[in-house]
Coordinates of C-alpha atoms and ligand atoms in Angstrom, one line a residue:
X17 CA -34.9 52.1 -11.8
X18 CA -36.6 49.2 -12.9
X19 CA -36.6 50.4 -16.2
X20 CA -32.8 50.2 -16.8
X21 CA -32.2 46.8 -15.4
X22 CA -28.5 47.2 -17.0
X23 CA -26.9 44.9 -14.3
X24 CA -28.8 41.9 -15.8
X25 CA -27.7 42.2 -19.1
X26 CA -25.8 39.9 -21.3
X27 CA -22.5 39.5 -20.5
X28 CA -20.2 40.5 -23.3
X29 CA -17.9 37.1 -23.9
X30 CA -19.2 35.3 -26.8
X31 CA -18.0 37.3 -30.4
X32 CA -19.9 34.6 -32.9
X33 CA -23.7 34.2 -33.0
X34 CA -26.1 32.9 -35.4
X35 CA -27.9 35.9 -35.5
X36 CA -27.3 39.4 -34.5
X37 CA -30.3 42.0 -33.8
X38 CA -29.6 45.4 -34.3
X39 CA -32.1 47.1 -31.6
X40 CA -33.8 46.2 -28.6
X41 CA -37.3 48.0 -29.3
X42 CA -40.1 45.8 -30.3
X43 CA -39.0 44.4 -33.3
X44 CA -35.9 43.2 -31.7
X45 CA -37.4 41.8 -28.9
X46 CA -40.1 39.9 -30.5
X47 CA -37.4 38.5 -33.0
X48 CA -35.3 37.3 -30.2
X49 CA -38.1 35.2 -28.8
X50 CA -38.6 33.4 -32.2
X51 CA -34.8 33.0 -32.9
X52 CA -34.6 31.3 -29.5
X53 CA -37.3 29.3 -30.4
X54 CA -35.7 28.0 -33.9
X55 CA -32.6 26.9 -31.4
X56 CA -30.2 29.6 -32.8
X57 CA -27.5 31.5 -30.5
X58 CA -28.3 35.1 -30.6
X59 CA -27.5 38.6 -29.3
X60 CA -29.0 41.4 -29.7
X61 CA -27.4 44.8 -29.4
X62 CA -28.9 47.9 -28.3
X63 CA -27.4 51.2 -27.9
X64 CA -30.0 52.5 -25.1
X65 CA -29.7 51.4 -21.4
X66 CA -32.9 49.1 -21.6
X67 CA -35.5 47.5 -23.6
X68 CA -38.4 49.7 -25.2
X69 CA -36.9 51.3 -28.7
X70 CA -39.2 54.4 -29.3
X71 CA -41.0 54.0 -26.0
X72 CA -37.4 54.3 -24.2
X73 CA -36.2 57.2 -26.2
X74 CA -39.1 59.2 -26.4
X75 CA -39.8 60.5 -22.9
X76 CA -40.9 64.0 -23.8
X77 CA -43.8 65.3 -21.6
X78 CA -47.1 64.1 -23.0
X79 CA -46.1 60.9 -25.4
X80 CA -48.5 58.6 -25.4
X81 CA -50.3 56.5 -27.9
X82 CA -52.7 57.5 -30.5
X83 CA -53.9 54.2 -31.1
X84 CA -55.6 52.2 -28.5
X85 CA -53.4 50.4 -26.3
X86 CA -55.0 47.2 -26.6
X87 CA -55.0 47.0 -30.2
X88 CA -50.8 47.8 -30.0
X89 CA -49.5 45.6 -27.5
X90 CA -47.7 42.1 -28.7
X91 CA -50.4 39.9 -29.7
X92 CA -48.3 36.5 -29.9
X93 CA -48.8 35.6 -26.0
X94 CA -52.1 34.9 -24.7
X95 CA -50.8 34.9 -21.3
X96 CA -48.9 38.2 -22.0
X97 CA -52.7 39.4 -23.1
X98 CA -54.0 38.3 -20.0
X99 CA -51.6 39.2 -17.7
X100 CA -51.4 42.9 -18.6
X101 CA -54.2 45.4 -17.7
X102 CA -53.7 49.2 -20.0
X103 CA -54.9 52.0 -17.7
X104 CA -56.0 54.0 -20.3
X105 CA -57.2 53.9 -23.9
X106 CA -54.3 55.6 -25.4
X107 CA -51.4 54.6 -23.0
X108 CA -49.2 57.3 -21.9
X109 CA -45.1 56.5 -22.7
X110 CA -44.4 55.5 -19.0
X111 CA -46.8 53.2 -19.1
X112 CA -45.7 51.4 -22.7
X113 CA -42.4 51.9 -21.5
X114 CA -43.0 49.5 -18.2
X115 CA -45.3 47.4 -20.1
X116 CA -42.2 46.6 -22.8
X117 CA -39.9 46.1 -19.6
X118 CA -42.3 43.8 -18.5
X119 CA -42.2 41.9 -21.7
X120 CA -38.3 41.4 -21.2
X121 CA -38.7 40.0 -17.7
X122 CA -41.4 37.3 -18.8
X123 CA -39.4 36.3 -21.4
X124 CA -36.0 36.6 -19.8
X125 CA -34.6 38.7 -22.9
X126 CA -32.3 41.0 -21.1
X127 CA -29.8 37.7 -21.0
X128 CA -29.1 38.1 -25.0
X129 CA -29.2 41.8 -24.9
X130 CA -26.4 44.1 -24.9
X131 CA -26.8 47.4 -23.7
X132 CA -25.0 50.9 -24.4
X133 CA -23.6 49.1 -27.9
X134 CA -24.5 50.5 -30.6
X135 CA -23.6 48.9 -34.5
X136 CA -21.4 51.1 -36.3
X137 CA -20.5 48.9 -39.2
X138 CA -21.8 45.7 -40.6
X139 CA -19.8 43.9 -43.4
X140 CA -21.1 40.6 -45.3
X141 CA -18.1 38.2 -46.3
X142 CA -19.4 35.9 -48.9
X143 CA -16.6 33.3 -48.5
X144 CA -17.4 32.7 -44.9
X145 CA -21.1 33.4 -45.5
X146 CA -21.2 35.5 -42.5
X147 CA -21.6 39.3 -41.2
X148 CA -18.8 40.8 -39.4
X149 CA -20.4 43.4 -37.1
X150 CA -18.6 45.9 -35.5
X151 CA -19.5 48.6 -32.5
X152 CA -18.4 52.0 -31.6
X153 CA -16.2 50.8 -28.9
X154 CA -14.2 48.8 -31.4
X155 CA -15.4 45.6 -30.1
X156 CA -16.2 42.9 -33.1
X157 CA -18.9 40.2 -33.6
X158 CA -19.8 37.6 -36.2
X159 CA -22.8 36.3 -37.1
X160 CA -24.5 34.2 -40.1
X161 CA -27.7 36.3 -39.9
X162 CA -27.9 40.0 -39.6
X163 CA -31.3 41.5 -38.6
X164 CA -31.8 45.0 -38.4
X165 CA -34.6 46.0 -35.9
X166 CA -33.6 49.7 -35.9
X167 CA -36.8 51.1 -36.3
X168 CA -38.5 54.0 -38.6
X169 CA -38.4 57.2 -36.8
X170 CA -35.1 56.6 -34.3
X171 CA -33.1 59.2 -35.8
X172 CA -33.6 62.3 -34.3
X173 CA -33.0 65.6 -36.5
X174 CA -31.8 68.9 -35.7
X175 CA -32.4 72.1 -37.3
X176 CA -28.7 73.7 -38.6
X177 CA -29.0 77.2 -37.0
X178 CA -26.2 78.9 -36.3
X179 CA -25.2 79.2 -32.4
X180 CA -27.1 75.8 -31.2
X181 CA -24.3 74.9 -29.0
X182 CA -23.6 78.3 -27.5
X183 CA -27.7 78.4 -25.8
X184 CA -27.0 78.2 -21.9
X185 CA -30.1 77.1 -20.6
X186 CA -31.8 73.6 -21.0
X187 CA -32.2 72.3 -24.5
X188 CA -32.9 69.0 -26.1
X189 CA -34.6 67.3 -28.5
X190 CA -37.8 65.4 -27.8
X191 CA -36.3 62.0 -28.7
X192 CA -33.4 62.7 -26.8
X193 CA -35.1 63.8 -23.3
X194 CA -33.7 63.5 -20.4
X195 CA -34.6 60.8 -17.9
X196 CA -34.8 63.0 -15.0
X197 CA -38.1 65.3 -14.7
X198 CA -38.0 68.5 -16.3
X199 CA -39.6 71.4 -14.4
X200 CA -41.2 74.0 -16.4
X201 CA -42.9 76.0 -13.7
X202 CA -42.2 79.7 -14.0
X203 CA -39.6 79.1 -17.0
X204 CA -39.9 80.7 -20.1
X205 CA -40.0 77.7 -23.0
X206 CA -39.4 77.4 -26.6
X207 CA -41.0 74.6 -28.9
X208 CA -39.7 74.3 -32.4
X209 CA -41.9 72.1 -34.4
X210 CA -45.5 71.2 -34.3
X211 CA -45.6 67.1 -35.6
X212 CA -47.3 64.6 -33.7
X213 CA -44.4 65.1 -31.1
X214 CA -44.7 69.0 -31.3
X215 CA -48.5 68.8 -30.5
X216 CA -48.1 66.3 -27.4
X217 CA -45.4 68.1 -26.0
X218 CA -47.3 71.7 -26.3
X219 CA -50.5 70.8 -24.8
X220 CA -48.6 69.3 -22.1
X221 CA -45.6 72.0 -21.1
X222 CA -48.5 74.9 -21.7
X223 CA -50.0 73.3 -18.1
X224 CA -47.1 74.2 -16.4
X225 CA -44.8 77.1 -17.8
X226 CA -44.6 80.3 -17.0
X227 CA -44.7 81.2 -20.9
X228 CA -44.5 79.2 -24.0
X229 CA -43.5 80.2 -27.4
X230 CA -44.1 77.9 -30.4
X231 CA -42.1 78.2 -33.3
X232 CA -44.7 77.0 -36.0
X233 CA -43.2 76.3 -39.5
X234 CA -46.3 74.4 -41.2
X235 CA -49.2 73.8 -39.3
X236 CA -50.7 70.4 -38.7
X237 CA -54.3 69.3 -39.0
X238 CA -55.1 67.9 -35.6
X239 CA -58.2 66.0 -34.2
X240 CA -58.8 65.0 -30.8
X241 CA -57.6 61.7 -28.9
X242 CA -60.9 61.5 -26.7
X243 CA -58.8 59.4 -24.4
X244 CA -60.0 58.2 -21.2
X245 CA -59.4 55.8 -18.3
X246 CA -60.1 51.7 -19.2
X247 CA -63.2 51.1 -16.5
X248 CA -63.1 47.9 -14.8
X249 CA -66.0 46.7 -16.7
X250 CA -64.2 47.8 -20.3
X251 CA -60.9 45.6 -19.0
X252 CA -62.6 42.8 -18.8
X253 CA -64.1 42.8 -22.4
X254 CA -61.0 43.7 -23.7
X255 CA -59.3 40.7 -22.4
X256 CA -62.2 38.5 -23.1
X257 CA -62.2 40.0 -26.9
X258 CA -58.7 40.0 -27.7
X259 CA -58.9 37.3 -30.5
X260 CA -61.6 39.3 -32.4
X261 CA -59.5 42.5 -31.6
X262 CA -56.7 41.3 -33.5
X263 CA -58.7 39.4 -36.0
X264 CA -59.7 43.0 -37.1
X265 CA -56.7 44.3 -37.3
X266 CA -55.7 41.6 -39.7
X267 CA -58.7 42.7 -41.6
X268 CA -58.3 46.9 -41.8
X269 CA -56.4 48.7 -44.2
X270 CA -53.5 49.9 -41.9
X271 CA -54.3 47.3 -39.2
X272 CA -56.1 49.9 -37.2
X273 CA -59.1 49.2 -35.1
X274 CA -60.6 52.0 -37.8
X275 CA -61.2 51.4 -41.6
X276 CA -62.1 53.6 -44.4
X277 CA -65.8 53.9 -44.8
X278 CA -67.1 51.8 -47.6
X279 CA -69.2 55.2 -48.8
X280 CA -67.7 58.0 -51.3
X281 CA -68.1 61.6 -50.1
X282 CA -70.6 62.8 -52.2
X283 CA -72.3 59.6 -52.5
X284 CA -74.3 60.9 -49.3
X285 CA -76.1 64.1 -48.8
X286 CA -74.8 67.5 -47.5
X287 CA -76.2 66.8 -44.2
X288 CA -75.4 63.2 -43.8
X289 CA -71.4 63.8 -44.3
X290 CA -71.7 66.6 -42.0
X291 CA -73.3 64.2 -39.1
X292 CA -71.0 62.0 -40.3
X293 CA -67.6 64.1 -39.8
X294 CA -69.4 65.3 -36.3
X295 CA -69.5 61.5 -35.5
X296 CA -65.7 61.5 -36.1
X297 CA -64.7 63.9 -34.4
X298 CA -66.7 63.3 -31.3
X299 CA -64.8 59.5 -31.5
X300 CA -62.2 58.7 -29.9
X301 CA -58.9 57.9 -31.8
X302 CA -57.6 57.5 -35.9
X303 CA -61.4 57.1 -36.9
X304 CA -61.2 60.6 -38.7
X305 CA -57.9 59.8 -40.3
X306 CA -58.1 56.0 -41.0
X307 CA -62.5 55.5 -40.8
X308 CA -63.4 58.1 -43.4
X309 CA -65.2 58.1 -46.6
X310 CA -62.7 55.9 -49.1
X311 CA -62.0 58.8 -51.2
X312 CA -60.9 61.2 -48.9
X313 CA -57.1 60.6 -49.4
X314 CA -57.7 60.2 -53.7
X315 CA -60.3 62.5 -54.3
X316 CA -59.2 66.4 -54.0
X317 CA -62.8 67.9 -53.5
X318 CA -63.6 65.1 -50.9
X319 CA -60.6 65.9 -49.2
X320 CA -61.5 69.9 -49.8
X321 CA -65.0 68.7 -47.9
X322 CA -62.9 67.7 -44.4
X323 CA -60.6 70.0 -44.9
X324 CA -63.0 73.1 -44.4
X325 CA -65.1 70.9 -42.0
X326 CA -61.9 70.9 -39.2
X327 CA -60.6 74.1 -40.3
X328 CA -64.5 75.4 -38.8
X329 CA -63.3 73.3 -35.8
X330 CA -60.3 75.4 -35.5
X331 CA -62.2 78.8 -36.0
X332 CA -64.5 77.5 -33.0
X333 CA -61.8 76.2 -30.6
X334 CA -59.4 79.5 -31.3
X335 CA -60.4 82.7 -29.6
X336 CA -58.3 85.0 -31.8
X337 CA -59.3 84.7 -35.2
X338 CA -55.9 85.4 -36.6
X339 CA -54.3 83.0 -34.5
X340 CA -56.8 80.3 -35.6
X341 CA -55.6 81.2 -39.1
X342 CA -52.4 80.6 -38.3
X343 CA -53.2 76.9 -37.1
X344 CA -54.8 76.3 -40.4
X345 CA -53.2 74.4 -42.9
X346 CA -53.3 76.1 -46.1
X347 CA -50.0 73.9 -48.4
X348 CA -51.8 70.5 -47.5
X349 CA -55.2 68.9 -47.1
X350 CA -56.7 67.2 -44.2
X351 CA -54.7 63.7 -43.6
X352 CA -52.6 63.9 -46.3
X353 CA -49.5 64.3 -43.6
X354 CA -49.5 61.8 -40.0
X355 CA -52.9 63.7 -38.4
X356 CA -51.4 64.4 -34.6
X357 CA -54.5 63.8 -32.5
X358 CA -54.2 66.4 -29.4
X359 CA -56.3 66.9 -26.5
X360 CA -57.1 70.6 -25.9
X361 CA -54.3 71.5 -28.3
X362 CA -56.0 74.2 -30.0
X363 CA -57.3 75.7 -26.7
X364 CA -53.6 76.0 -25.5
X365 CA -53.5 79.0 -27.9
X366 CA -56.2 81.1 -25.8
X367 CA -54.0 80.9 -22.9
X368 CA -52.2 84.3 -22.1
X369 CA -48.7 82.9 -21.3
X370 CA -49.1 81.3 -25.2
X371 CA -47.7 82.7 -27.9
X372 CA -47.4 81.1 -31.8
X373 CA -45.0 82.5 -33.7
X374 CA -45.2 81.6 -37.9
X375 CA -41.4 80.5 -38.4
X376 CA -41.9 80.4 -42.2
X377 CA -42.9 84.3 -42.4
X378 CA -40.4 85.1 -39.7
X379 CA -38.0 81.9 -40.3
X380 CA -35.5 81.4 -37.2
X381 CA -32.0 82.9 -37.9
X382 CA -29.9 81.9 -34.9
X383 CA -29.7 80.5 -31.5
X384 CA -28.0 82.3 -29.0
X385 CA -26.6 81.7 -25.6
X386 CA -29.8 83.5 -23.7
X387 CA -32.8 82.6 -26.3
X388 CA -32.8 82.9 -30.2
X389 CA -33.2 84.9 -32.8
X390 CA -35.7 85.2 -35.7
X391 CA -35.9 87.4 -39.3
X392 CA -38.1 90.0 -36.8
X393 CA -36.9 89.8 -33.3
X394 CA -35.0 88.2 -30.7
X395 CA -36.4 86.0 -27.7
X396 CA -35.1 85.0 -24.6
X397 CA -35.8 81.3 -23.2
X398 CA -34.9 79.0 -20.2
X399 CA -35.6 76.0 -22.1
X400 CA -35.7 75.1 -25.5
X401 CA -37.4 72.2 -27.2
X402 CA -36.5 70.8 -30.4
X403 CA -39.6 68.5 -31.6
X404 CA -37.9 68.5 -35.0
X405 CA -38.8 65.1 -36.2
X406 CA -36.6 62.3 -37.5
X407 CA -34.6 61.3 -40.6
X408 CA -37.6 58.6 -41.4
X409 CA -37.1 55.3 -43.1
X410 CA -33.8 55.2 -44.4
X411 CA -32.2 57.3 -41.7
X412 CA -31.4 54.8 -39.2
X413 CA -29.6 52.5 -42.2
X414 CA -27.8 55.3 -43.3
X415 CA -25.8 55.7 -40.0
X416 CA -24.6 52.1 -40.1
X417 CA -21.4 51.4 -42.2
X418 CA -23.9 48.5 -44.0
X419 CA -21.5 46.5 -46.9
X420 CA -23.0 43.8 -48.8
X421 CA -21.6 41.9 -51.3
X422 CA -18.0 43.1 -53.1
X423 CA -18.0 45.9 -50.4
X424 CA -20.9 48.0 -51.9
X425 CA -22.5 50.0 -49.3
X426 CA -26.1 49.9 -48.8
X427 CA -26.1 54.1 -49.2
X428 CA -24.5 53.7 -52.4
X429 CA -27.1 50.8 -53.4
X430 CA -29.9 53.0 -52.6
X431 CA -28.9 56.3 -53.6
X432 CA -31.1 56.7 -56.2
X433 CA -34.3 56.0 -53.8
X434 CA -34.7 53.0 -51.6
X435 CA -35.1 49.4 -53.0
X436 CA -36.1 46.3 -51.2
X437 CA -37.9 43.4 -51.5
X438 CA -40.9 43.7 -49.4
X439 CA -39.2 46.1 -47.2
X440 CA -37.0 43.0 -45.7
X441 CA -34.2 41.7 -47.9
X442 CA -32.2 43.8 -50.5
X443 CA -30.2 42.0 -53.3
X444 CA -26.3 42.0 -52.6
X445 CA -26.9 41.9 -48.8
X446 CA -27.3 38.2 -48.2
X447 CA -28.7 37.1 -45.0
X448 CA -29.5 40.7 -44.0
X449 CA -33.2 40.5 -42.9
X450 CA -34.7 44.1 -42.1
X451 CA -37.7 44.4 -39.8
X452 CA -39.8 47.5 -40.9
X453 CA -37.1 48.3 -43.6
X454 CA -38.4 51.2 -46.1
X455 CA -41.0 50.0 -48.4
X456 CA -42.9 47.7 -45.9
X457 CA -46.4 48.3 -44.7
X458 CA -46.4 50.4 -41.7
X459 CA -49.7 51.5 -40.3
X460 CA -50.5 50.0 -36.7
X461 CA -46.6 49.3 -36.4
X462 CA -46.8 46.6 -33.9
X463 CA -48.8 44.5 -35.9
X464 CA -46.3 44.8 -39.2
X465 CA -43.5 44.0 -36.8
X466 CA -45.2 40.9 -35.7
X467 CA -45.8 40.0 -39.3
X468 CA -42.2 40.7 -40.6
X469 CA -40.5 39.1 -37.8
X470 CA -42.9 35.8 -38.3
X471 CA -42.3 36.0 -42.0
X472 CA -38.1 36.3 -41.2
X473 CA -38.8 33.2 -38.7
X474 CA -40.6 31.0 -41.3
X475 CA -37.4 31.8 -44.0
X476 CA -34.9 31.0 -41.7
X477 CA -37.2 27.6 -40.6
X478 CA -37.3 26.9 -44.3
X479 CA -33.3 27.5 -44.9
X480 CA -32.6 25.3 -41.5
X481 CA -34.4 22.6 -42.8
X482 CA -32.6 22.0 -45.8
X483 CA -29.4 22.9 -45.0
X484 CA -29.1 26.3 -46.6
X485 CA -27.2 29.3 -45.3
X486 CA -27.1 32.0 -48.0
X487 CA -30.2 33.9 -48.7
X488 CA -30.2 36.8 -51.3
X489 CA -33.0 38.7 -53.0
X490 CA -33.3 38.1 -56.8
X491 CA -32.8 41.5 -59.0
X492 CA -35.9 40.8 -60.4
X493 CA -38.0 39.9 -57.9
X494 CA -36.8 43.4 -56.2
X495 CA -37.3 45.2 -59.4
X496 CA -41.2 43.7 -59.4
X497 CA -41.7 44.9 -55.8
X498 CA -40.5 48.4 -56.4
X499 CA -43.1 48.9 -59.1
X500 CA -45.9 47.2 -57.1
X501 CA -44.9 49.9 -54.6
X502 CA -44.8 52.8 -56.9
X503 CA -48.2 51.6 -58.6
X504 CA -50.1 51.5 -55.4
X505 CA -49.1 54.7 -54.3
X506 CA -50.0 56.6 -57.3
X507 CA -52.5 59.0 -57.0
X508 CA -52.7 59.4 -53.5
X509 CA -52.7 62.8 -52.1
X510 CA -50.5 61.8 -49.5
X511 CA -47.7 61.3 -51.4
X512 CA -48.0 64.5 -53.1
X513 CA -47.1 66.3 -50.1
X514 CA -44.0 67.0 -48.4
X515 CA -43.5 65.1 -45.0
X516 CA -41.5 61.9 -43.7
X517 CA -43.8 59.8 -45.1
X518 CA -42.4 60.8 -48.8
X519 CA -39.1 60.8 -47.6
X520 CA -38.5 64.8 -47.2
X521 CA -36.4 66.2 -44.2
X522 CA -35.5 69.7 -44.7
X523 CA -32.5 69.1 -42.0
X524 CA -30.6 66.1 -44.2
X525 CA -28.5 66.4 -47.0
X526 CA -30.1 64.6 -50.1
X527 CA -33.6 64.5 -48.6
X528 CA -35.2 67.7 -49.9
X529 CA -37.3 66.3 -52.2
X530 CA -40.4 63.6 -52.7
X531 CA -39.8 59.9 -52.6
X532 CA -41.7 56.8 -52.6
X533 CA -40.5 56.0 -49.4
X534 CA -43.3 53.6 -47.8
X535 CA -45.4 51.2 -48.5
X536 CA -48.8 52.9 -49.2
X537 CA -50.7 50.0 -50.0
X538 CA -53.2 47.9 -47.7
X539 CA -51.6 45.5 -45.0
X540 CA -53.6 42.6 -46.3
X541 CA -52.1 43.2 -49.6
X542 CA -48.6 43.4 -48.1
X543 CA -49.2 40.0 -46.4
X544 CA -50.9 38.7 -49.5
X545 CA -47.8 39.7 -51.7
X546 CA -45.4 38.2 -48.8
X547 CA -47.1 35.0 -47.9
X548 CA -47.4 34.0 -51.8
X549 CA -43.5 34.0 -51.8
X550 CA -43.3 32.0 -48.9
X551 CA -45.8 29.8 -50.1
X552 CA -44.1 29.5 -53.4
X553 CA -40.7 27.8 -51.4
X554 CA -39.4 31.4 -51.9
X555 CA -38.3 31.6 -55.5
X556 CA -37.9 35.3 -55.6
X557 CA -34.6 34.6 -53.6
X558 CA -31.6 33.1 -54.2
X559 CA -31.3 30.2 -51.5
X560 CA -28.2 28.0 -51.1
Ligands
N01_8 O1 -42.0 64.8 -36.6 P1 -42.3 65.6 -37.7 P2 -42.8 64.3 -35.1 N1 -37.2 75.2 -38.1 O2 -41.3 65.6 -38.6 C1 -40.5 71.3 -37.5 C2 -44.9 59.6 -35.3 N2 -45.3 60.2 -33.7 O3 -41.6 64.3 -34.3 O4 -43.3 70.8 -41.1 C3 -38.5 74.7 -37.9 O5 -43.9 65.1 -37.8 C4 -41.1 71.0 -39.0 O6 -41.7 71.6 -39.6 P3 -42.3 71.3 -41.1 C5 -45.7 59.7 -36.2 O7 -45.7 58.8 -37.1 C6 -46.3 59.4 -33.2 O8 -43.5 65.6 -34.7 O9 -41.1 70.5 -41.8 N3 -39.5 73.9 -37.8 C7 -42.2 70.0 -38.3 O10 -43.2 70.8 -37.5 C8 -45.2 61.4 -36.4 O11 -45.3 61.5 -37.9 C9 -47.1 59.7 -31.8 O12 -42.3 73.0 -41.9 C10 -38.7 73.0 -38.0 C11 -41.7 69.4 -37.0 O13 -40.6 70.2 -36.8 C12 -43.8 60.9 -36.7 O14 -43.6 60.2 -35.6 C13 -46.1 61.0 -31.7 C14 -37.2 72.5 -38.2 C15 -41.3 67.9 -37.6 O15 -42.6 67.1 -37.3 C16 -42.9 61.9 -36.7 O16 -43.6 63.1 -35.5 C17 -45.4 61.3 -31.7 C18 -36.7 74.3 -38.9 N4 -35.4 73.8 -39.0 C19 -44.8 61.0 -33.4 N5 -37.4 71.4 -38.9 C20 -47.8 58.9 -31.0 O17 -48.8 59.3 -30.8 C21 -38.0 70.7 -38.6 N6 -39.1 71.5 -38.0 C22 -47.8 57.2 -31.0

């Protein structure tokens, strides 16, 4: 397939590079372009057989953007922007993967990418000021700079049910979806999990499955996506306005086109409030989540208002009142977890071939050769889909044996919770730069990626110009940053519920309780902090 152009990948003859990048998703691809501009030799190691990261792995039916396509691509090249035309306001995964392959072609990236190459170990050697990098197949490489581009949601996690291997039908995690088409017609299908992935999967699979059973442990608050094709007129307008689109993204709280309304929920009348909610519910994209009243995620009373509004919508859309109640979250307010955006998701539960099972009330006990058993009854399936999420933020780091100064492992360093400087550097791990490490600003991820890559690139340029070869975060700077991360997270309702954003994953040992896992301040605030460090000549780093 055009998507997996393995044969054009780099030959694995050289073993020593200025920089090694782990991962050929959006971060790794863009970092490679910038490393070349610095004149550095680089190799990207990628576990998959093609570029695209998230968009390479997540091939489940219905996977698509829920941020506006034109705000989500790379912004660094005007030619690329003009060259590529998104077909829908919220592009489906196959289109995004085509786009990223187009980027790889356009910038001739594959010659420096080694596919089917999973990094298992990286060890710092202070005497030679380099990293020794080992792949799963045992091959060894060295580099001065180690750049992790391993993603935030890249390590899928499965439940730990007894008998999972005994199932005789098809079963897969959504992020390990087969490259071949899976046919659901006439099949009895189970979906476990109702996060953003589960919701997208369910609404698509329900269209063709013979029978679909959804196992929901915790309902999430969902809102309509309102996707549609981009018209020719709109396409022209988008292409003429890219500068403006990306300028706006830089100004908003999370780099989305949407940003909080400056009004407080109770500064307006009940009628105005209702009208505003209606307008947001009828508008495309994340407006209802990140463009709502400014106090929605800080004032519990404000949050209760919008939660009540969305609950009423669910009751209107789901015919069976008992099922509607099952779908309305009771343990967290609207927007305090990532809001899945949906297209006729709630209506799926009005179909006669769809059953919703409460897997908190009746937990799944075991998987059997022909289906699964809950505490209450046995079910038979042809296909079991695990939409059970990821070991987020630190999971991908934990899977690599990363050793810094004196053999200290990153896992040890972070045993009491992640500690970083701006999510990009860690004391004791010199010359390791993380793109989208824990405690970076997330939001519109490609915007964060471009910022992180440019910041690291500027640091490398600074070092190059001065003949410096070693960079390490200072402990006091890291402590100050970690304090700042905690401070901006205080009082946020989002940080008071269990989700991947608070570092909780019940399927992963040591992730049963909440931590401050991500940066919850604004993107402009994040960038101001990082820009200040660069402008001050990197005094928060030990450079030598
Ligand atoms: O993962 P999740 P996701 N038994 O962790 C359930 C991004 N994304 O892949 O809530 C039963 O949100 C679990 O239940 P509970 C987006 O940032 C973006 O859906 O723990 N159930 C939950 O329902 C998103 O937030 C897009 O009680 C079990 C589900 O599995 C992030 O990825 C699309 C279970 C996991 O939900 C992660 O989303 C998709 C068990 N043992 C995703 N274990 C875009 O549109 C887990 N669950 C761009």
